[in-house]
mmCIF file of C-alpha atoms in Angstrom:
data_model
loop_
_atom_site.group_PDB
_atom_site.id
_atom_site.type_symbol
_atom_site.label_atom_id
_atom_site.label_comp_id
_atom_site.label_asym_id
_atom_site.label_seq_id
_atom_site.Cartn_x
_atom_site.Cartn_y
_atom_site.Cartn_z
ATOM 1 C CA UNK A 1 60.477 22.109 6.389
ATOM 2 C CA UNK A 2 59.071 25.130 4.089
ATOM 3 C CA UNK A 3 55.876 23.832 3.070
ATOM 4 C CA UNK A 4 55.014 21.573 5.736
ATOM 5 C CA UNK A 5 55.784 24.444 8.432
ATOM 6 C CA UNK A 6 53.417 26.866 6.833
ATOM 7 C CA UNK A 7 50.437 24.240 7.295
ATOM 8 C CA UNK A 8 51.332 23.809 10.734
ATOM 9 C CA UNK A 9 52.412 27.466 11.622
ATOM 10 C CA UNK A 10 48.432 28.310 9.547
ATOM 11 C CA UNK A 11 46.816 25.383 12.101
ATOM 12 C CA UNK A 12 48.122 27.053 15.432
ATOM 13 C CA UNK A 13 49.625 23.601 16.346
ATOM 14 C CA UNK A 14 53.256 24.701 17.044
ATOM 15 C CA UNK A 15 53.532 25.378 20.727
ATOM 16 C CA UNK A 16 55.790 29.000 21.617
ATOM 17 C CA UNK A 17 57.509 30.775 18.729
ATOM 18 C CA UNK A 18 57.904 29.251 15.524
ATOM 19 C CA UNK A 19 61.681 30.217 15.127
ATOM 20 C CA UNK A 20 62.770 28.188 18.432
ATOM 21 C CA UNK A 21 59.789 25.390 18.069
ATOM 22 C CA UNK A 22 61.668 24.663 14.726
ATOM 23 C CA UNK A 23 65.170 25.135 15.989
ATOM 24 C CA UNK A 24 64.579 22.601 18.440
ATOM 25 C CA UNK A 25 62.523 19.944 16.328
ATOM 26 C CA UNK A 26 64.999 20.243 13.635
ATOM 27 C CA UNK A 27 67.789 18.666 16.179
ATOM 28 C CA UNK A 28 65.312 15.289 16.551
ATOM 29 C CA UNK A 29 63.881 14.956 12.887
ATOM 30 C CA UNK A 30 64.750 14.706 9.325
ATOM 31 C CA UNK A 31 63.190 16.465 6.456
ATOM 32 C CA UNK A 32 60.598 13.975 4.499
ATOM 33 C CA UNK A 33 61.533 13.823 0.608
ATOM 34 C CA UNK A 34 58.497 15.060 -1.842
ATOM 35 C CA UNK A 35 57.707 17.613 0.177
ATOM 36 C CA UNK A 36 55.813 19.592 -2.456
ATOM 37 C CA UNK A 37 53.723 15.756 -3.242
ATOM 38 C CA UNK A 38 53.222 16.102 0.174
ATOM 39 C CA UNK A 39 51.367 19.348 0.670
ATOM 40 C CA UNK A 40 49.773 18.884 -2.646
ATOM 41 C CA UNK A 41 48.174 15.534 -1.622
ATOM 42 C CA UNK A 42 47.114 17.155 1.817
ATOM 43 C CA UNK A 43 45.222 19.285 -0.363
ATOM 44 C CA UNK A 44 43.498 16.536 -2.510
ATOM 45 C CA UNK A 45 42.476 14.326 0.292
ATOM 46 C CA UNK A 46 38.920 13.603 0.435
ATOM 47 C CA UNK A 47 36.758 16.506 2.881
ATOM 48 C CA UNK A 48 36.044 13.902 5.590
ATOM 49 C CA UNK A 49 38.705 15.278 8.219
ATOM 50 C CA UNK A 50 39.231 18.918 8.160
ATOM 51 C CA UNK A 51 42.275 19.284 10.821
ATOM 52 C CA UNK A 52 45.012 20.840 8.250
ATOM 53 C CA UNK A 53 47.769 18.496 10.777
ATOM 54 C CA UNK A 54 45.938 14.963 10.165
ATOM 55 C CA UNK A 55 45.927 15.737 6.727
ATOM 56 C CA UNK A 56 49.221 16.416 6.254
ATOM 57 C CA UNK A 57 50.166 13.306 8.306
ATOM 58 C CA UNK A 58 47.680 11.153 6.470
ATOM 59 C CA UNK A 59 49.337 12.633 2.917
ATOM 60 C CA UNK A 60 53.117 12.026 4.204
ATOM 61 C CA UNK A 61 52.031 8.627 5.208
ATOM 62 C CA UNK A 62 50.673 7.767 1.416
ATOM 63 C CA UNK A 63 53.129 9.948 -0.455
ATOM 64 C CA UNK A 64 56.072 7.829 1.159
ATOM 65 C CA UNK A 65 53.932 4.724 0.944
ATOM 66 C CA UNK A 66 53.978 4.497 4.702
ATOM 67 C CA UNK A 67 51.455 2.777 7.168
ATOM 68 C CA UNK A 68 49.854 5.370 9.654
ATOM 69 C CA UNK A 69 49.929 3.879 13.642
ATOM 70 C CA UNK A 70 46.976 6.109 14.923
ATOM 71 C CA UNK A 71 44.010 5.996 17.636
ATOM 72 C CA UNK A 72 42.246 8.829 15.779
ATOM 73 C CA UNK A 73 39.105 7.337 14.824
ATOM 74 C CA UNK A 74 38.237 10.151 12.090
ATOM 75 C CA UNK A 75 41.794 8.907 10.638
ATOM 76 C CA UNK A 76 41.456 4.939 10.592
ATOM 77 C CA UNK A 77 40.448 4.116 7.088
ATOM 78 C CA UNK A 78 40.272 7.166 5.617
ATOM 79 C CA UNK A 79 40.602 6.926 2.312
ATOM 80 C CA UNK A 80 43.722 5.213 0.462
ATOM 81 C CA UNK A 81 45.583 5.791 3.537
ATOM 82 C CA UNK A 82 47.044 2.701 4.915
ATOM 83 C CA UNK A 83 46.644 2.811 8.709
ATOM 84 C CA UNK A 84 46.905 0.625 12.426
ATOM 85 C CA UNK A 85 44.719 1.855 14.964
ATOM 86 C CA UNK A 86 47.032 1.802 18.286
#
């Protein structure tokens, strides 16, 4: 979770500290693979959504070649990212 943790640790989206917020997430999820692609193609997205979060869920989502179930309105259709609005 190295890379990915620093953008959300940076965003102030990880409720209480970050040692037990990731102890206890780490029980429920698995690592995604490409992290570095990842946070790289966060980075490279175009500048129409600035929340560092969406971005990295919007670059996970094409990375992996994954469809993005959202409600987000600033996130539906943006860009190459393949998304269902929920």
């Amino acid at each position: 979770m190295g890379s990915s943790f620093a953008l959300l640790q940076r965003s102030d989206k990880l409720p209480g500290k970050p040692r037990d917020w990731v102890a206890k997430a780490s029980t429920i999820m698995r690592e995604a693979p490409r992290e570095h692609e990842i946070v790289l193609g966060a980075q490279e997205l175009q500048p129409a959504h600035q929340d560092p979060v969406d971005r990295f869920l919007a670059a996970t989502a094409n990375v992996l070649g994954l469809t993005l179930v959202t409600g987000d309105q600033r996130l539906l259709g943006w860009g190459t990212v393949a998304t269902v609005n929920c």
